Short mmCIF file of C-alpha atoms (C1' of nucleotides) in Angstrom, two decimals:
data_model
loop_
_atom_site.label_atom_id
_atom_site.label_comp_id
_atom_site.label_asym_id
_atom_site.label_seq_id
_atom_site.Cartn_x
_atom_site.Cartn_y
_atom_site.Cartn_z
CA MET A 1 143.10 81.48 106.20
CA SER A 2 141.47 84.92 106.21
CA PRO A 3 143.70 87.32 107.95
CA ARG A 4 141.17 87.91 110.38
CA GLU A 5 143.67 88.26 113.29
CA LYS A 6 143.52 91.85 114.28
CA THR A 7 145.20 91.90 117.56
CA ARG A 8 145.17 95.78 118.34
CA PRO A 9 141.40 97.72 117.82
CA THR A 10 141.55 100.35 114.67
CA GLY A 11 139.96 102.43 117.46
CA GLN A 12 138.55 105.93 115.77
CA GLU A 13 140.93 105.09 112.50
CA SER A 14 138.56 106.70 110.00
CA LEU A 15 136.24 104.54 108.75
CA ARG A 16 136.42 106.40 105.38
CA ASP A 17 139.18 104.39 104.13
CA SER A 18 136.98 101.51 104.37
CA VAL A 19 135.28 99.85 101.57
CA LEU A 20 132.37 102.15 101.52
CA GLY A 21 134.36 105.19 101.02
CA GLY A 22 134.80 104.35 97.27
CA ASP A 23 130.66 103.48 96.94
CA LEU A 24 128.84 105.39 95.32
CA ILE A 25 125.88 104.53 96.55
CA PHE A 26 126.73 104.96 99.86
CA LEU A 27 128.35 108.54 98.80
CA LEU A 28 125.18 109.42 97.85
CA ALA A 29 123.32 108.99 100.89
CA ARG A 30 125.39 110.48 103.18
CA ALA A 31 126.33 113.58 101.05
CA ASN A 32 122.31 113.86 100.56
CA ALA A 33 121.79 113.35 104.88
CA LEU A 34 124.15 116.20 105.48
CA THR A 35 123.22 118.60 102.44
CA LEU A 36 119.32 117.35 103.80
CA ALA A 37 120.28 119.05 106.78
CA ALA A 38 121.82 122.10 105.95
CA ALA A 39 119.22 122.90 103.29
CA ASN A 40 116.38 122.19 106.10
CA ALA A 41 117.94 124.27 108.74
CA VAL A 42 117.93 127.50 106.73
CA LEU A 43 114.48 126.70 104.95
CA ALA A 44 112.78 126.74 108.37
CA GLN A 45 113.11 130.41 109.10
CA HIS A 46 110.48 130.54 105.98
CA GLY A 47 108.22 127.85 107.39
CA LEU A 48 109.54 125.21 104.95
CA LYS A 49 111.18 121.98 104.20
CA ALA A 50 113.03 120.63 101.42
CA ARG A 51 109.75 119.07 100.53
CA SER A 52 107.59 122.36 100.46
CA TYR A 53 110.48 124.89 99.03
CA SER A 54 110.88 122.30 95.89
CA VAL A 55 106.44 121.96 95.55
CA LEU A 56 106.43 125.93 95.78
CA ALA A 57 109.42 126.23 93.58
CA LEU A 58 107.37 124.54 90.73
CA ALA A 59 104.76 126.57 91.60
CA ALA A 60 106.48 129.87 91.29
CA ASP A 61 107.96 128.68 88.33
CA ASP A 62 104.52 128.96 85.66
CA ALA A 63 105.57 125.22 85.05
CA ARG A 64 101.48 124.62 85.59
CA PRO A 65 102.12 121.00 86.79
CA THR A 66 99.44 118.99 88.36
CA GLN A 67 99.83 117.14 91.29
CA ARG A 68 100.64 113.87 89.70
CA GLU A 69 103.40 115.36 87.46
CA LEU A 70 104.90 116.75 90.85
CA ALA A 71 104.49 113.36 92.44
CA GLU A 72 106.83 111.79 89.90
CA PHE A 73 109.47 114.61 89.72
CA LEU A 74 109.50 114.74 93.12
CA ARG A 75 109.47 110.73 93.37
CA LEU A 76 106.88 110.86 95.75
CA ASP A 77 102.94 109.31 96.35
CA PRO A 78 100.53 111.12 94.86
CA SER A 79 99.07 110.91 98.73
CA GLN A 80 101.66 112.82 100.00
CA VAL A 81 101.93 115.57 97.53
CA VAL A 82 97.76 115.77 98.93
CA ALA A 83 99.29 116.65 102.05
CA LEU A 84 102.08 118.91 100.99
CA VAL A 85 100.05 120.97 98.99
CA ASP A 86 97.42 121.43 101.46
CA GLY A 87 100.04 122.82 103.66
CA LEU A 88 100.64 125.51 101.31
CA GLU A 89 97.66 126.14 100.07
CA LYS A 90 96.47 127.04 103.68
CA ARG A 91 99.20 128.71 103.73
CA GLN A 92 97.72 130.71 100.82
CA LEU A 93 101.46 130.22 99.28
CA ILE A 94 99.86 128.58 96.14
CA GLU A 95 96.55 127.18 95.30
CA ARG A 96 94.76 124.78 92.98
CA GLN A 97 93.31 125.34 89.78
CA THR A 98 91.70 122.51 88.21
CA ASP A 99 93.02 122.00 84.56
CA PRO A 100 90.97 123.40 81.45
CA THR A 101 92.22 120.66 79.67
CA ASP A 102 91.45 117.75 82.87
CA ARG A 103 89.31 118.67 85.04
CA ARG A 104 90.26 115.73 86.95
CA ALA A 105 93.79 117.27 87.51
CA ASN A 106 94.62 120.10 89.67
CA VAL A 107 97.42 122.52 88.43
CA LEU A 108 99.45 124.15 91.14
CA VAL A 109 99.93 127.92 91.25
CA ALA A 110 101.70 130.26 93.68
CA THR A 111 100.11 133.24 94.94
CA ASP A 112 102.08 136.55 95.16
CA ALA A 113 102.62 135.99 98.62
CA GLY A 114 104.21 132.67 97.72
CA ARG A 115 106.47 134.15 95.04
CA ASP A 116 107.69 136.29 97.58
CA LEU A 117 108.40 133.71 100.12
CA PHE A 118 110.11 131.55 97.33
CA ALA A 119 112.26 134.38 96.21
CA ARG A 120 114.06 134.56 99.36
CA ALA A 121 113.88 131.25 100.09
CA GLN A 122 115.29 131.11 97.00
CA GLU A 123 118.40 133.19 98.43
CA SER A 124 118.54 130.68 101.38
CA ALA A 125 119.10 127.46 99.58
CA ARG A 126 121.10 129.15 97.33
CA ALA A 127 123.59 130.40 99.99
CA VAL A 128 123.69 126.89 101.90
CA GLU A 129 124.51 125.49 98.29
CA LEU A 130 127.21 127.88 97.80
CA GLY A 131 128.12 127.36 101.56
CA LEU A 132 128.75 123.41 101.08
CA LEU A 133 130.52 123.72 97.61
CA ALA A 134 132.85 127.03 98.76
CA THR A 135 135.82 124.84 98.64
CA VAL A 136 134.78 123.74 94.96
CA THR A 137 135.62 125.64 91.66
CA PRO A 138 132.82 126.63 89.53
CA GLU A 139 133.46 124.83 86.76
CA ASP A 140 133.46 121.69 89.26
CA HIS A 141 130.03 122.44 91.09
CA GLU A 142 128.34 122.82 87.37
CA ARG A 143 130.13 119.54 86.73
CA LEU A 144 129.55 118.17 89.73
CA ALA A 145 125.27 119.07 88.74
CA GLU A 146 125.69 117.53 85.69
CA LEU A 147 126.87 114.41 87.04
CA LEU A 148 124.24 114.43 89.40
CA ARG A 149 121.59 115.45 87.10
CA LEU A 150 122.66 112.24 84.51
CA LEU A 151 121.86 110.04 87.62
CA ALA A 152 118.86 112.13 88.48
CA PHE A 153 117.06 111.70 85.34
CA PRO A 154 118.45 108.55 83.37
CA ASP A 155 117.11 108.79 80.09
CA MET B 1 103.52 143.72 86.59
CA SER B 2 104.88 139.75 87.38
CA PRO B 3 104.35 137.91 83.72
CA ARG B 4 101.46 135.29 85.13
CA GLU B 5 98.84 135.27 82.80
CA LYS B 6 99.90 132.00 81.56
CA THR B 7 97.20 131.19 78.60
CA ARG B 8 97.75 127.67 77.73
CA PRO B 9 99.05 124.75 79.97
CA THR B 10 102.72 123.98 79.58
CA GLY B 11 101.17 120.32 80.40
CA GLN B 12 104.15 117.91 80.42
CA GLU B 13 106.39 119.78 79.32
CA SER B 14 109.38 118.79 81.44
CA LEU B 15 109.83 120.25 84.34
CA ARG B 16 113.04 119.34 84.26
CA ASP B 17 114.22 122.94 82.94
CA SER B 18 112.42 124.59 85.80
CA VAL B 19 114.65 126.18 88.74
CA LEU B 20 114.91 123.02 90.65
CA GLY B 21 116.78 121.42 87.78
CA GLY B 22 119.95 123.50 89.07
CA ASP B 23 119.21 123.26 92.24
CA LEU B 24 122.16 120.92 94.03
CA ILE B 25 120.32 120.04 96.75
CA PHE B 26 117.19 118.92 94.74
CA LEU B 27 119.16 116.45 92.34
CA LEU B 28 120.91 115.30 95.26
CA ALA B 29 118.03 113.90 97.01
CA ARG B 30 116.03 112.37 93.33
CA ALA B 31 119.51 110.84 92.73
CA ASN B 32 119.62 109.61 96.09
CA ALA B 33 116.10 108.65 96.08
CA LEU B 34 116.78 106.71 92.44
CA THR B 35 120.19 104.86 93.12
CA LEU B 36 119.06 103.77 96.20
CA ALA B 37 115.79 101.81 94.76
CA ALA B 38 118.39 100.25 92.56
CA ALA B 39 120.60 99.10 95.27
CA ASN B 40 117.89 97.72 97.62
CA ALA B 41 116.29 95.92 94.52
CA VAL B 42 119.48 94.21 93.98
CA LEU B 43 120.69 94.18 97.39
CA ALA B 44 117.55 92.24 98.28
CA GLN B 45 118.43 89.08 96.54
CA HIS B 46 121.41 88.94 99.08
CA GLY B 47 118.10 89.62 102.10
CA LEU B 48 119.75 93.02 102.24
CA LYS B 49 119.11 96.58 102.23
CA ALA B 50 121.62 99.55 101.87
CA ARG B 51 121.38 99.86 105.55
CA SER B 52 122.30 96.36 106.41
CA TYR B 53 124.69 96.08 103.36
CA SER B 54 126.70 99.15 104.88
CA VAL B 55 126.86 97.42 108.29
CA LEU B 56 127.85 94.76 106.90
CA ALA B 57 130.29 96.04 104.52
CA LEU B 58 132.33 98.15 107.81
CA ALA B 59 132.05 95.05 110.24
CA ALA B 60 133.79 92.71 107.05
CA ASP B 61 136.25 95.62 106.45
CA ASP B 62 138.14 94.53 110.11
CA ALA B 63 138.01 98.33 110.60
CA ARG B 64 136.15 97.34 113.99
CA PRO B 65 133.71 99.81 114.52
CA THR B 66 131.79 100.42 117.45
CA GLN B 67 128.28 100.39 117.09
CA ARG B 68 128.60 104.70 117.64
CA GLU B 69 131.30 104.98 115.21
CA LEU B 70 128.50 103.05 112.94
CA ALA B 71 125.84 105.56 113.95
CA GLU B 72 127.88 108.50 113.15
CA PHE B 73 129.17 107.19 109.82
CA LEU B 74 126.09 106.33 108.31
CA ARG B 75 124.36 109.44 110.03
CA LEU B 76 122.15 107.08 111.96
CA ASP B 77 120.70 107.19 115.82
CA PRO B 78 122.64 104.71 117.62
CA SER B 79 119.02 103.14 118.49
CA GLN B 80 118.52 102.34 114.81
CA VAL B 81 121.97 100.34 114.52
CA VAL B 82 120.57 98.68 117.53
CA ALA B 83 118.03 97.39 115.23
CA LEU B 84 120.34 96.93 112.27
CA VAL B 85 122.86 94.88 114.16
CA ASP B 86 120.25 92.75 115.77
CA GLY B 87 119.49 91.68 112.62
CA LEU B 88 122.45 90.78 111.08
CA GLU B 89 123.63 89.50 114.28
CA LYS B 90 120.57 86.98 114.85
CA ARG B 91 122.03 86.00 110.60
CA GLN B 92 124.96 84.87 112.27
CA LEU B 93 126.73 87.39 109.36
CA ILE B 94 128.41 90.02 112.33
CA GLU B 95 128.75 89.45 116.13
CA ARG B 96 129.48 92.07 118.66
CA GLN B 97 132.60 91.93 120.99
CA THR B 98 132.98 93.88 123.75
CA ASP B 99 135.93 96.38 123.11
CA PRO B 100 138.50 95.32 125.48
CA THR B 101 139.75 98.61 125.67
CA ASP B 102 135.99 100.18 126.87
CA ARG B 103 133.77 97.34 127.85
CA ARG B 104 130.80 100.07 127.63
CA ALA B 105 131.64 99.30 124.08
CA ASN B 106 130.78 96.99 121.19
CA VAL B 107 132.56 95.97 118.25
CA LEU B 108 131.28 94.66 115.18
CA VAL B 109 133.22 92.05 113.33
CA ALA B 110 131.67 89.98 110.67
CA THR B 111 131.75 86.18 110.77
CA ASP B 112 132.71 84.05 107.92
CA ALA B 113 129.26 84.08 106.32
CA GLY B 114 129.12 87.31 106.75
CA ARG B 115 132.58 88.21 104.70
CA ASP B 116 130.91 85.52 102.31
CA LEU B 117 127.69 87.45 101.64
CA PHE B 118 129.06 90.76 101.95
CA ALA B 119 131.59 89.58 98.66
CA ARG B 120 128.48 88.52 96.76
CA ALA B 121 126.27 91.47 97.78
CA GLN B 122 129.54 93.93 96.59
CA GLU B 123 129.62 92.16 92.97
CA SER B 124 125.75 93.61 92.92
CA ALA B 125 126.16 96.71 94.36
CA ARG B 126 129.49 97.26 92.48
CA ALA B 127 127.10 96.25 89.19
CA VAL B 128 124.44 99.17 89.87
CA GLU B 129 126.93 101.80 90.38
CA LEU B 130 128.57 100.86 86.93
CA GLY B 131 125.13 100.41 85.54
CA LEU B 132 123.76 103.83 86.67
CA LEU B 133 126.77 105.17 85.30
CA ALA B 134 127.18 103.22 82.26
CA THR B 135 127.03 106.40 79.51
CA VAL B 136 129.62 108.44 81.88
CA THR B 137 133.75 107.77 81.82
CA PRO B 138 135.81 106.24 84.29
CA GLU B 139 137.60 109.77 84.70
CA ASP B 140 134.23 111.26 85.08
CA HIS B 141 132.71 108.58 87.26
CA GLU B 142 135.71 109.13 89.49
CA ARG B 143 135.46 112.32 89.93
CA LEU B 144 132.04 112.28 91.07
CA ALA B 145 132.99 110.13 93.89
CA GLU B 146 135.59 112.91 94.87
CA LEU B 147 133.22 115.84 94.86
CA LEU B 148 130.51 113.85 96.45
CA ARG B 149 133.18 112.61 98.78
CA LEU B 150 133.75 116.66 99.29
CA LEU B 151 130.08 116.90 100.12
CA ALA B 152 129.67 114.07 102.43
CA PHE B 153 132.91 114.74 104.84
CA PRO B 154 133.50 118.39 104.66
CA ASP B 155 136.15 118.64 107.48
"C1'" DC C 1 77.07 107.33 70.95
"C1'" DA C 2 77.80 104.13 74.70
"C1'" DC C 3 80.07 101.72 77.69
"C1'" DA C 4 84.29 99.68 79.70
"C1'" DA C 5 89.10 100.56 80.86
"C1'" DA C 6 92.36 103.98 82.13
"C1'" DT C 7 93.66 108.24 84.91
"C1'" DA C 8 93.92 112.34 88.46
"C1'" DA C 9 93.01 113.38 93.46
"C1'" DT C 10 91.83 111.81 97.80
"C1'" DT C 11 91.19 108.92 101.60
"C1'" DG C 12 92.79 105.85 105.41
"C1'" DA C 13 95.12 102.18 107.19
"C1'" DC C 14 99.00 100.35 108.04
"C1'" DA C 15 104.06 99.51 107.86
"C1'" DT C 16 108.82 101.56 107.96
"C1'" DT C 17 111.50 105.33 109.42
"C1'" DT C 18 113.18 108.63 112.45
"C1'" DT C 19 113.96 111.37 116.50
"C1'" DC C 20 113.92 112.03 121.76
"C1'" DA C 21 113.82 110.71 126.49
"C1'" DA C 22 115.38 107.73 130.04
"C1'" DC C 23 118.30 103.81 132.06
"C1'" DG C 24 121.86 100.44 133.69
"C1'" DG C 25 126.43 99.53 133.31
"C1'" DT C 26 131.44 101.95 131.98
"C1'" DT C 27 134.59 105.16 132.03
"C1'" DC C 28 137.00 109.60 133.14
"C1'" DA C 29 138.44 113.62 135.38
"C1'" DT C 30 139.05 115.16 139.55
"C1'" DA D 1 135.93 108.49 146.11
"C1'" DT D 2 132.37 110.67 143.23
"C1'" DG D 3 130.10 112.95 139.65
"C1'" DA D 4 129.63 113.96 135.33
"C1'" DA D 5 130.61 112.19 130.66
"C1'" DC D 6 129.60 108.40 127.31
"C1'" DC D 7 128.14 103.24 125.08
"C1'" DG D 8 124.17 100.65 124.69
"C1'" DT D 9 119.77 99.65 124.67
"C1'" DT D 10 114.91 100.74 125.87
"C1'" DG D 11 110.15 102.45 124.72
"C1'" DA D 12 107.17 106.11 122.75
"C1'" DA D 13 106.01 109.83 119.76
"C1'" DA D 14 106.16 111.88 115.45
"C1'" DA D 15 107.29 111.98 110.38
"C1'" DT D 16 107.63 109.26 105.92
"C1'" DG D 17 106.54 105.65 102.81
"C1'" DT D 18 103.39 102.50 101.06
"C1'" DC D 19 99.11 100.53 99.46
"C1'" DA D 20 94.22 99.82 98.76
"C1'" DA D 21 90.11 101.75 97.82
"C1'" DT D 22 86.88 105.39 96.24
"C1'" DT D 23 84.74 109.37 92.92
"C1'" DA D 24 84.83 112.07 89.53
"C1'" DT D 25 86.44 112.69 84.76
"C1'" DT D 26 88.44 110.81 80.67
"C1'" DT D 27 89.64 107.77 76.58
"C1'" DG D 28 89.39 104.42 73.61
"C1'" DT D 29 86.67 100.83 71.13
"C1'" DG D 30 82.94 98.89 69.05
#
DNA sequence: CACAAATAATTGACATTTTCAACGGTTCAT
DNA sequence: ATGAACCGTTGAAAATGTCAATTATTTGTG
């Protein structure tokens, strides 16, 4: 009974119109993949990837996050943060300071070199973001960010 | 000169307000991570993950995609598609049909069992999506999908 | 105060995923 | 007909993700 007898192949006729084209989870995954690739490409010029860029950003922001807070925020296992921080610290871009209020914890702080690098990297990142959304009004750009924040931080 | 002398730790004071909170690339990554986790959790009930669900979806859609088209669409390496298809084919949910117009290519078609499973899985997936965006108007839901499509398919 | 339980960072083991190069079979353009 | 390009497949190497165990420190409770 099911109308499965397609006689001609659809060929490369866009899969976009399939069920997945309306699937938010899929769209999010694909948008993320492309965006991440674009970001990594430009960040490579600064010796960074999206991950290390994010760590550097938070350290440079004077938010003084502990590694654990960072792990939670970036959705990483604490052990992954160790490696990330090791890398940035070896390059003297950030440093670990043991939290005076809790000597178990390390607070991350950017060095001056780290801040400089971040400032430059941030420009690249911003340029990528604007490039990706070049066809969109600033209002829609902001609306997208707002809606993504809802998904990213479901309180 | 830089105002780096924070005397008190900011503690767990939300990192959300840091630079990254406005970074689309980061928001996309985090939203994707959470969404993917939620999707995988419910899809597990059907023995699927987001990846295999997507493959099944396209096969069940009578789009008759080749493995290569699938790889491009899902942003996967062709070799990953092999494993994915192997798994679904072993479970008799889809089958490979050599494309009559190009005998190098395999076209993927869902079996009846595959269509059944997909129908059920799709409901779960849809429920997750609605749950994640429960706090949002249907108009905003659609707007989000529209904007993500722009990022996911930059023509 | 003392002691048990909980927590932060780290390490190392293991699984999963990604990325690449190579190969056989097939098609395509000359 | 022949060489170049292409599809699926395999297998290896690198990167990521997941988890349990360890040490040092803190916190809660009697």
